[in-house]
PDB file of C-alpha atoms in Angstrom:
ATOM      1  CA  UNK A 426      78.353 103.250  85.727  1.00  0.00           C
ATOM      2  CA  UNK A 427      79.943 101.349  87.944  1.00  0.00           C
ATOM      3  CA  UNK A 428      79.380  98.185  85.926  1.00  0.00           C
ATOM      4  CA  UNK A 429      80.994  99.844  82.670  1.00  0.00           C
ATOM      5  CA  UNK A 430      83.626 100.636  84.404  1.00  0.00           C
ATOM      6  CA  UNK A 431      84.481  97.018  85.926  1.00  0.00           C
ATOM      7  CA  UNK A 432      84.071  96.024  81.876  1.00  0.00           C
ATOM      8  CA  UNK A 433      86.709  98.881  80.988  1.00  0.00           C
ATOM      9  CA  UNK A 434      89.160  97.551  83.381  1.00  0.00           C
ATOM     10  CA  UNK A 435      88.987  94.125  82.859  1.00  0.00           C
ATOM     11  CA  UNK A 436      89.112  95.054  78.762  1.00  0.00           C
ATOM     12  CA  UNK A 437      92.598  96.720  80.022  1.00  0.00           C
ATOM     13  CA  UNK A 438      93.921  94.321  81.851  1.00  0.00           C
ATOM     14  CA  UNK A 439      93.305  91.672  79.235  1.00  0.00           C
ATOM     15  CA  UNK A 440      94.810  93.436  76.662  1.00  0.00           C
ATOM     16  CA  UNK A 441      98.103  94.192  79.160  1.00  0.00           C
ATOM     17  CA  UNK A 442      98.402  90.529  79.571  1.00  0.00           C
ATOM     18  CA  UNK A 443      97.535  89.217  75.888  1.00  0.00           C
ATOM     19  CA  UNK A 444      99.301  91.811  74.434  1.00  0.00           C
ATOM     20  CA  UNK A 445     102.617  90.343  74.818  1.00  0.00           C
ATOM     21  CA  UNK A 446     101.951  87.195  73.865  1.00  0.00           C
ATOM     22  CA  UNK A 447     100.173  87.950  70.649  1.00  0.00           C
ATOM     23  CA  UNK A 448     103.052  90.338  70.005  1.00  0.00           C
ATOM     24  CA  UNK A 449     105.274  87.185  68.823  1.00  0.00           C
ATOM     25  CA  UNK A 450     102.871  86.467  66.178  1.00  0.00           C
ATOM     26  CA  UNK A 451     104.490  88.690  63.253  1.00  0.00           C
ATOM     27  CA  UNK A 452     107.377  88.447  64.435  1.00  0.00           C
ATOM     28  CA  UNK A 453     107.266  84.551  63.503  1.00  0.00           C
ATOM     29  CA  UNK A 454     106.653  85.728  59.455  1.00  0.00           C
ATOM     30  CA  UNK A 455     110.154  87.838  59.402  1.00  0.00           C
ATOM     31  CA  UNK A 456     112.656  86.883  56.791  1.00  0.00           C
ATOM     32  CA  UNK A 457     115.678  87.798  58.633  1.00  0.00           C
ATOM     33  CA  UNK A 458     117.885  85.561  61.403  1.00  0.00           C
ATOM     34  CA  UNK A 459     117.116  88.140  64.026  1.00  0.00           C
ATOM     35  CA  UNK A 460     114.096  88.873  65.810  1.00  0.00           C
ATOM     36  CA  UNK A 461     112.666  91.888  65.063  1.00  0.00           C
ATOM     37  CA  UNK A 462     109.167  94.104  65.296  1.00  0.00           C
ATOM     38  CA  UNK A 463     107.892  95.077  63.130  1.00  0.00           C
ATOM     39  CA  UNK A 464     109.888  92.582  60.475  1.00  0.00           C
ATOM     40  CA  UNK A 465     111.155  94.564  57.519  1.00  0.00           C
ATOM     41  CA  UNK A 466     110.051  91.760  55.254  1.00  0.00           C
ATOM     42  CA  UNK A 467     108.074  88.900  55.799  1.00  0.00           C
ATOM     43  CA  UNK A 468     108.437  85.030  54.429  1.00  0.00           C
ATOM     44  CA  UNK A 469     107.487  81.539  55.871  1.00  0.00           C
ATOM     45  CA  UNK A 470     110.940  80.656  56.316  1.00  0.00           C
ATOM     46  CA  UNK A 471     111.104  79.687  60.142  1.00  0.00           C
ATOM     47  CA  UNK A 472     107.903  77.535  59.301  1.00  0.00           C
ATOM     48  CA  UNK A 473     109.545  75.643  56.308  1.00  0.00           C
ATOM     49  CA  UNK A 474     113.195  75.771  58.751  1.00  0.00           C
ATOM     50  CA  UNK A 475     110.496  74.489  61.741  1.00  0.00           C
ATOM     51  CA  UNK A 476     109.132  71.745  59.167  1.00  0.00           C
ATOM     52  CA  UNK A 477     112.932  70.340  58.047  1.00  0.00           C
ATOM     53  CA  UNK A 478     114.304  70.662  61.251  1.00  0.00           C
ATOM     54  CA  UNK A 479     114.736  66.868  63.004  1.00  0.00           C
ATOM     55  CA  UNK A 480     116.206  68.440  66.507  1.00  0.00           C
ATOM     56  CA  UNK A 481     112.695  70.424  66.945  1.00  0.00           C
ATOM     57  CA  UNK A 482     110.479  68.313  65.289  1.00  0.00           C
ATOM     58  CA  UNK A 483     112.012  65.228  67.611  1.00  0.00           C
ATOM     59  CA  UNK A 484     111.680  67.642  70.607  1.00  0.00           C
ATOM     60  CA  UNK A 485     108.221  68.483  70.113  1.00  0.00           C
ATOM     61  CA  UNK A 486     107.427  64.471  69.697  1.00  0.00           C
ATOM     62  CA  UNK A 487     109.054  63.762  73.213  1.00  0.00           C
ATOM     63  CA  UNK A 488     107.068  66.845  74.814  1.00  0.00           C
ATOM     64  CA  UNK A 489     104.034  65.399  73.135  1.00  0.00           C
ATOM     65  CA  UNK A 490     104.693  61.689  74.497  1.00  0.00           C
ATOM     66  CA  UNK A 491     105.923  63.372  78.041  1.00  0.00           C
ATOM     67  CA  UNK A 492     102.893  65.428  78.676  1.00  0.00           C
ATOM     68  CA  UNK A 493     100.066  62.455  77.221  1.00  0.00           C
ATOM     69  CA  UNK A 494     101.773  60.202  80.001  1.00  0.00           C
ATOM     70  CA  UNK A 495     101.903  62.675  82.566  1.00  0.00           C
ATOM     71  CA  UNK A 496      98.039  63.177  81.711  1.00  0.00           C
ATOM     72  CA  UNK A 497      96.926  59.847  81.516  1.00  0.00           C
ATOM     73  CA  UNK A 498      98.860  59.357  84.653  1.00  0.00           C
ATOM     74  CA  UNK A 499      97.382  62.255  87.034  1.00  0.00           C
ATOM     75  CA  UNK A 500      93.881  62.179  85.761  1.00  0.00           C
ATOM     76  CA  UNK A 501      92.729  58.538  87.509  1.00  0.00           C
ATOM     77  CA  UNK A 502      94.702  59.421  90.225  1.00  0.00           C
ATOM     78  CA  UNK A 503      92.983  63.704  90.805  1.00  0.00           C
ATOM     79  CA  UNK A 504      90.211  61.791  89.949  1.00  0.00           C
ATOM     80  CA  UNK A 505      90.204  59.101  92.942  1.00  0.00           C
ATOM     81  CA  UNK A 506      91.729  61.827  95.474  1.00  0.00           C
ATOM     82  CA  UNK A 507      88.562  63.875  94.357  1.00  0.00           C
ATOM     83  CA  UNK A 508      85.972  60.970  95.224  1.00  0.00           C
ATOM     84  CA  UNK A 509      87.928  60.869  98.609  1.00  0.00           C
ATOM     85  CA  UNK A 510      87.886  64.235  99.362  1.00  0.00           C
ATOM     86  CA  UNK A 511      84.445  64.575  98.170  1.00  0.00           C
ATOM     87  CA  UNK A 512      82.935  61.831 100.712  1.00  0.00           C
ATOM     88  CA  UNK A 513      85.324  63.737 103.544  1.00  0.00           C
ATOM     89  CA  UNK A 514      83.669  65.781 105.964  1.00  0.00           C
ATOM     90  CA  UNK A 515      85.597  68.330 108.047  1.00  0.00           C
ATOM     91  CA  UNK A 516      88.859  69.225 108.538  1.00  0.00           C
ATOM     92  CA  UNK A 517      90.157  65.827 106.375  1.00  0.00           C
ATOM     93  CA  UNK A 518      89.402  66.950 102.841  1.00  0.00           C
ATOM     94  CA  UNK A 519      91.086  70.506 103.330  1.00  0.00           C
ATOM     95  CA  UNK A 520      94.382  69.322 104.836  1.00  0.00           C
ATOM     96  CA  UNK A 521      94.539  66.482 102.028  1.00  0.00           C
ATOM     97  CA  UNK A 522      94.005  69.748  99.242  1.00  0.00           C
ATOM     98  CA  UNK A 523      96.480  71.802 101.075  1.00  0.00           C
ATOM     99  CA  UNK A 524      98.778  68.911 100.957  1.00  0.00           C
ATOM    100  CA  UNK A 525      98.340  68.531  97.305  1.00  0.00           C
ATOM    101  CA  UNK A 526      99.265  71.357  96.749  1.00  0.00           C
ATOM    102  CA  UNK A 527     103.153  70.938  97.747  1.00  0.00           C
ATOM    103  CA  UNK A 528     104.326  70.876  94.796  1.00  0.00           C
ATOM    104  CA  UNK A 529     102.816  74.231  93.447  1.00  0.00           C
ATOM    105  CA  UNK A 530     103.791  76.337  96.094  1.00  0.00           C
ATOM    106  CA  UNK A 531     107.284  75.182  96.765  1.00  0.00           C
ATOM    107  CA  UNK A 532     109.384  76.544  94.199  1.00  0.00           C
ATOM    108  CA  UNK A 533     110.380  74.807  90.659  1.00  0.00           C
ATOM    109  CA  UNK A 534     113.963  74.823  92.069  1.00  0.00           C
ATOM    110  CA  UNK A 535     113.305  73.261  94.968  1.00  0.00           C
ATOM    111  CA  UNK A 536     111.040  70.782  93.047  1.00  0.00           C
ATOM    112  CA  UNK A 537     113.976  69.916  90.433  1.00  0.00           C
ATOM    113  CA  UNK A 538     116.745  69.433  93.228  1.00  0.00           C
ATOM    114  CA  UNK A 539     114.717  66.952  95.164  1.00  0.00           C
ATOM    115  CA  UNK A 540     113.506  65.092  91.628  1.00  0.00           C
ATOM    116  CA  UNK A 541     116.960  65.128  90.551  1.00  0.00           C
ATOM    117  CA  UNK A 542     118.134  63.065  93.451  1.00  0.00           C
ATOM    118  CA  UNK A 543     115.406  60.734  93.995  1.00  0.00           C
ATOM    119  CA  UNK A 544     115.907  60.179  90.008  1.00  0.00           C
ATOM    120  CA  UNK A 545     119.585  59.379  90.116  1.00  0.00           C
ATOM    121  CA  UNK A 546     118.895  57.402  93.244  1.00  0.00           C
ATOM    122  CA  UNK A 547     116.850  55.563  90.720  1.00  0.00           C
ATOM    123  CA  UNK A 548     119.176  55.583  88.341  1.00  0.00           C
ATOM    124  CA  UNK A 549     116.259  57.505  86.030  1.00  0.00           C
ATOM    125  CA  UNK A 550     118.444  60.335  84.927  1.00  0.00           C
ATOM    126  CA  UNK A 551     118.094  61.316  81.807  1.00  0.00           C
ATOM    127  CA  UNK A 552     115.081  58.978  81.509  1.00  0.00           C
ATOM    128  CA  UNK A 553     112.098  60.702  80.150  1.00  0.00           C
ATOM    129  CA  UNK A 554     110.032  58.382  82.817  1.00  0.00           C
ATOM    130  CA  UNK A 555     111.406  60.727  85.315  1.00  0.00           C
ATOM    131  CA  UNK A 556     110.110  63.460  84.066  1.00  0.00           C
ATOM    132  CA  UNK A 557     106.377  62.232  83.540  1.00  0.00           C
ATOM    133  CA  UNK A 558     106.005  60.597  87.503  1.00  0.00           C
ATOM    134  CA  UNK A 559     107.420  64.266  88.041  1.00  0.00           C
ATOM    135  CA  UNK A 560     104.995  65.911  85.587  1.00  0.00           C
ATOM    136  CA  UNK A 561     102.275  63.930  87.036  1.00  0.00           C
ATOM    137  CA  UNK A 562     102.533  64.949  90.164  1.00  0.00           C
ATOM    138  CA  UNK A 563     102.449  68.417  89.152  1.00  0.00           C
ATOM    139  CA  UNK A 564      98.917  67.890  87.624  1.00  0.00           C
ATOM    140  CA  UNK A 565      97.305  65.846  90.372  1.00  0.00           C
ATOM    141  CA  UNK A 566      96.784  68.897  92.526  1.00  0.00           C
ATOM    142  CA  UNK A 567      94.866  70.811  89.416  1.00  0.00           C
ATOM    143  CA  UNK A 568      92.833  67.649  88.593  1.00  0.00           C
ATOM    144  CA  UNK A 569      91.813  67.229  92.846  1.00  0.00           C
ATOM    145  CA  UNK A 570      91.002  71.137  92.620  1.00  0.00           C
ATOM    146  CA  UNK A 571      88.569  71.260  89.269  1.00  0.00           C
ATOM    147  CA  UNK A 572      86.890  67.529  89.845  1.00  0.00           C
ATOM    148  CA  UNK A 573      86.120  67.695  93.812  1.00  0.00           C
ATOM    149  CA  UNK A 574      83.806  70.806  93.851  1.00  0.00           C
ATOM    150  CA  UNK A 575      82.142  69.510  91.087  1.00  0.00           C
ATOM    151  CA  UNK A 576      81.342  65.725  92.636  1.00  0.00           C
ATOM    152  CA  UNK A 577      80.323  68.011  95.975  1.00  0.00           C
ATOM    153  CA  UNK A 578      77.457  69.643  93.580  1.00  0.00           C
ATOM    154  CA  UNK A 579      75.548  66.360  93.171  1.00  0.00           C
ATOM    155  CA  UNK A 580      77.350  63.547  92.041  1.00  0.00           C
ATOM    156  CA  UNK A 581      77.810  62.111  95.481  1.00  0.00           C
ATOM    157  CA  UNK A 582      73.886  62.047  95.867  1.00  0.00           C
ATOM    158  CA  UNK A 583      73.775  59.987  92.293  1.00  0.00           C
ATOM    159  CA  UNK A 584      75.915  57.916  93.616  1.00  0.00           C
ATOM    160  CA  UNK A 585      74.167  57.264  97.000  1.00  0.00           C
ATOM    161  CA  UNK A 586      71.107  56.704  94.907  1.00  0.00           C
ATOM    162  CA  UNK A 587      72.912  54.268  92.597  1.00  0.00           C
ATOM    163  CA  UNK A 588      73.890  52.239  95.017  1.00  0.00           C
ATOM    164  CA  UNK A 589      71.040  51.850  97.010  1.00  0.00           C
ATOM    165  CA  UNK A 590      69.450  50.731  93.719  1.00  0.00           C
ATOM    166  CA  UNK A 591      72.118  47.937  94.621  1.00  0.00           C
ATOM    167  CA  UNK A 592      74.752  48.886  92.202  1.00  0.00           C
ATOM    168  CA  UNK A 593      78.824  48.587  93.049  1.00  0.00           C
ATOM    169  CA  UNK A 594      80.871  51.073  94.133  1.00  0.00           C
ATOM    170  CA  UNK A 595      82.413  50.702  91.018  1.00  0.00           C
ATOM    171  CA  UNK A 596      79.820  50.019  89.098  1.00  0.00           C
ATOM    172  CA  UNK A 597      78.303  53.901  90.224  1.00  0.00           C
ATOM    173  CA  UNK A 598      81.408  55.244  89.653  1.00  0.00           C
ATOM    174  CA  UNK A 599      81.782  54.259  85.966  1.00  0.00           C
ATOM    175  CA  UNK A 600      77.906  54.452  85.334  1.00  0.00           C
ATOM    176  CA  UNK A 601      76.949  57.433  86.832  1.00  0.00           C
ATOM    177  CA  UNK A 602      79.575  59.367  88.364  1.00  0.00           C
ATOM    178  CA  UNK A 603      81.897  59.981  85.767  1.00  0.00           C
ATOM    179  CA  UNK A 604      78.891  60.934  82.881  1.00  0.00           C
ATOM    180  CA  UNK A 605      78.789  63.630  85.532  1.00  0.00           C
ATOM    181  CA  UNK A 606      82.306  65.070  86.124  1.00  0.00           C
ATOM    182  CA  UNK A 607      83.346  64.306  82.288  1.00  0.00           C
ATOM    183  CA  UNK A 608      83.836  68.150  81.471  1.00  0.00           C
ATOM    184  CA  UNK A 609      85.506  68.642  84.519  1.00  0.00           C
ATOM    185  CA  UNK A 610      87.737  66.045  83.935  1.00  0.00           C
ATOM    186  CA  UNK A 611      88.431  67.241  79.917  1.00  0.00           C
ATOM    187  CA  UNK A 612      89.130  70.293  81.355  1.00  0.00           C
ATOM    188  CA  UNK A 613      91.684  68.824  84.384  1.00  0.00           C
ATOM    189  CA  UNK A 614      93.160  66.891  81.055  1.00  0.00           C
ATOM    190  CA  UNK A 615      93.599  70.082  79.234  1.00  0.00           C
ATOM    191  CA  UNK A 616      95.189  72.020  82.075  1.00  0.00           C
ATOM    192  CA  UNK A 617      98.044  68.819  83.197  1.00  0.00           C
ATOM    193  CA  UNK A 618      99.009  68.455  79.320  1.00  0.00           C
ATOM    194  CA  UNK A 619      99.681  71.950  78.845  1.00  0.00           C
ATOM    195  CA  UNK A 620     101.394  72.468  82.435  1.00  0.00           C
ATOM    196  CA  UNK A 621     103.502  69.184  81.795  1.00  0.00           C
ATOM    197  CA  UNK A 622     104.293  70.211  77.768  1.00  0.00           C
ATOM    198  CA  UNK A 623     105.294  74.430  79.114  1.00  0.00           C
ATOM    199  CA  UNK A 624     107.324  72.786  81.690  1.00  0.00           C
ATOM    200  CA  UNK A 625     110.959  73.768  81.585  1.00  0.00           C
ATOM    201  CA  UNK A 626     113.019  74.268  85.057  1.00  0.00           C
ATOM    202  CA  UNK A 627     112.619  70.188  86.353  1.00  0.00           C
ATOM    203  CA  UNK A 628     113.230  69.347  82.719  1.00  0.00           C
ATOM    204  CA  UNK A 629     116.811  70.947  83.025  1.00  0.00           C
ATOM    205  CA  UNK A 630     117.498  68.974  86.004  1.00  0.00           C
ATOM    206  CA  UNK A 631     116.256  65.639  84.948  1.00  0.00           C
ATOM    207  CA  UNK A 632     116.351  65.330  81.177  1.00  0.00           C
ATOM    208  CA  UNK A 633     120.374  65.477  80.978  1.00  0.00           C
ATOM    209  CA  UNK A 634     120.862  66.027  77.068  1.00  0.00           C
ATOM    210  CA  UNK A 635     117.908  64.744  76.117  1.00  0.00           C
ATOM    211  CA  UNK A 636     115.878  67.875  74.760  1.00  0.00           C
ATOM    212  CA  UNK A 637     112.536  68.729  75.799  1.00  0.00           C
ATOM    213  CA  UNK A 638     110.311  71.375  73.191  1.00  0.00           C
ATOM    214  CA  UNK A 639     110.599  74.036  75.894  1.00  0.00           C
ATOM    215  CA  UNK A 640     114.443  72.805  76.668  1.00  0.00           C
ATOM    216  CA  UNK A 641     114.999  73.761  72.684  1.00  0.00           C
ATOM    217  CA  UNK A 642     113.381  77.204  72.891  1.00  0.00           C
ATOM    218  CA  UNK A 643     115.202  77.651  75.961  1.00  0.00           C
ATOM    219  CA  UNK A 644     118.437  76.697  74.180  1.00  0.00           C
ATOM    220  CA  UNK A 645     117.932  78.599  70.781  1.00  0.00           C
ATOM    221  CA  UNK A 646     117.041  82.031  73.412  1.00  0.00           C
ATOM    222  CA  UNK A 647     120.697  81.504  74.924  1.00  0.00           C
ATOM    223  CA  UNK A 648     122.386  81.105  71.747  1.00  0.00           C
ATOM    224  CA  UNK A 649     120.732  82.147  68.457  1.00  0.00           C
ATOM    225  CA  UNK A 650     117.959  84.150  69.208  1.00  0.00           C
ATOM    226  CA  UNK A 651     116.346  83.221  65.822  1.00  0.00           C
ATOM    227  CA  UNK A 652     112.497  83.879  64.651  1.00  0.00           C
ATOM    228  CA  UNK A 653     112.453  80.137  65.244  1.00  0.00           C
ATOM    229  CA  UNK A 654     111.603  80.693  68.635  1.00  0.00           C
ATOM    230  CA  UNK A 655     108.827  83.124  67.240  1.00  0.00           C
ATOM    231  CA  UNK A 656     107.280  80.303  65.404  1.00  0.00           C
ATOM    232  CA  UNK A 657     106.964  77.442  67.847  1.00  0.00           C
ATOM    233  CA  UNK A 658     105.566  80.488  70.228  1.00  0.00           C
ATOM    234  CA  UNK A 659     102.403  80.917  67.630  1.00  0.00           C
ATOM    235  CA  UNK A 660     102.017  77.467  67.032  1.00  0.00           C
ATOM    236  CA  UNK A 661     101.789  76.908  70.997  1.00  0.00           C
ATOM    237  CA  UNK A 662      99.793  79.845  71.177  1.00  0.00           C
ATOM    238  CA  UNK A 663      97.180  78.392  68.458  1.00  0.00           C
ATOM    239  CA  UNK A 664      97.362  74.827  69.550  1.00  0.00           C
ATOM    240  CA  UNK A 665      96.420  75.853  72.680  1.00  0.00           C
ATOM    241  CA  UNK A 666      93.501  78.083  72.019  1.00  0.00           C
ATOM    242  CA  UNK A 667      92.545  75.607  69.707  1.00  0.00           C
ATOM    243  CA  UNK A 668      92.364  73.242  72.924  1.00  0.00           C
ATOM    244  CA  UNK A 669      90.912  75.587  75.512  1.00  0.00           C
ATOM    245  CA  UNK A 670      87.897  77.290  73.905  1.00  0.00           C
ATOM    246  CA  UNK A 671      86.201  73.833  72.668  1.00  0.00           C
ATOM    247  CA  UNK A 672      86.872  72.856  75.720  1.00  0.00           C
ATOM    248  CA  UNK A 673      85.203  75.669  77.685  1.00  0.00           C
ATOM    249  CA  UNK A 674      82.381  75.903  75.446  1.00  0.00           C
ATOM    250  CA  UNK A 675      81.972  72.215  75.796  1.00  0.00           C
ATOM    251  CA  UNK A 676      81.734  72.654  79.745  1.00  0.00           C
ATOM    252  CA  UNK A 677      79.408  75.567  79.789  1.00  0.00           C
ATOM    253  CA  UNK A 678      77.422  73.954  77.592  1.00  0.00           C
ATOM    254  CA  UNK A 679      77.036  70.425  79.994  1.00  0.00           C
ATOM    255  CA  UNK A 680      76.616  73.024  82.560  1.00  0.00           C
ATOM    256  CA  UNK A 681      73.394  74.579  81.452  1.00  0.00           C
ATOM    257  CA  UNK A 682      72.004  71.181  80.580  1.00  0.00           C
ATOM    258  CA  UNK A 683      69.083  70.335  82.699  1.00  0.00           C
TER     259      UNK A 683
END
């Protein structure tokens, strides 16, 4: 009993939280300027407007560039803070994590104000490099959290093994290391590109006029309020399903391998 009822509630409280989200999804097919649910008539219209549009289609490019560099940024660098932290014994590896984790607790604000002058002390405002060192150090702290219990399972004994078979430091690491933490780390990838690309307080502060994808949603909410919004929202929504579940699949699988 007590199990189906654990089920129940977690059937609930999915279903609070997707809800919402999925509740965007017909409202993207409405034929009218306003948003609206349910839509009196529906039409492809703020796909085709989406498709023609140059300010959302370039916005959604310099997301897409953004969060890529932010990824390919944070991964190496979760990655090597993992091997660290991995090796630590003690007190050592938990203050480093806790310390990582700056960034996530303090708040966005906070965050943006200090970016914001550290960029114009730069003279980087406005410059979408800003952003991504920003962005990047937003995902180091998810990449150190998913890749460092997974190197404390085993890896670190491969690795001990592999190089008392005389092989580099390096050498293990490339060889037979990363084979081992590869869904971890498509999973870390997964989770900085989609915190850099939803990303939209710091890109206020830094990006000037320069328009981020969730900068233009944010911009269309304040001043049109158009099933435009609606649409970008279930593309995001798809894209990103379309990203997670192979993704999870792919680690569960590499998990139950022997």
């Amino acid at each position: 009993m007590s199990t189906i009822l654990i089920r129940a509630y977690t059937a609930v409280m999915l279903a609070l939280l997707t809800f919402p989200i999925f509740l965007v999804i017909p409202m993207s097919f409405s034929a009218t300027r306003y948003l609206q649910f349910p839509p009196e008539e529906y039409s492809l219209r703020w796909y085709q407007f989406l498709w023609e549009s140059a300010a959302w289609q370039e916005a959604a490019l310099r997301s897409l560039g953004i969060s890529a560099a932010a990824t390919l940024i944070a991964l190496p660098i979760g990655t090597l803070a993992a091997l660290g932290v991995s090796r630590s014994s003690g007190a050592t590896g938990r203050i480093v994590t806790m310390l990582s984790l700056g960034p996530q607790i303090v708040p966005a604000v906070i965050v943006a104000l200090g970016a914001l002058l550290v960029s114009a002390g730069l003279g980087l405002y406005g410059n979408p490099l800003a952003l991504v060192l920003v962005h990047a150090c937003l995902g180091i702290p998810f990449v150190l959290l998913v890749v460092t219990p997974v190197l404390r399972e085993g890896s670190e004994q491969y690795m001990r093994a592999a190089r008392s078979l005389g092989a580099g430091f390096w050498r293990a690491v490339f060889t037979v290391v990363l084979p081992q933490i590869m869904p971890a780390l498509f999973a870390s990838a997964v989770f900085v590109f989609f915190i850099s690309f939803d990303e939209l307080v710091i890109a206020l502060f830094l990006m000037g006029g320069t328009e981020t994808l969730p900068m233009r949603i944010w911009s269309d909410l304040r001043n049109e309020l158009t099933p435009a919004v609606a649409a970008v929202s279930t593309i995001l929504i798809l894209v990103t399903l379309a990203a997670i579940i192979p993704a999870e699949i792919y680690r569960n699988k590499k998990r139950r391998a022997p």
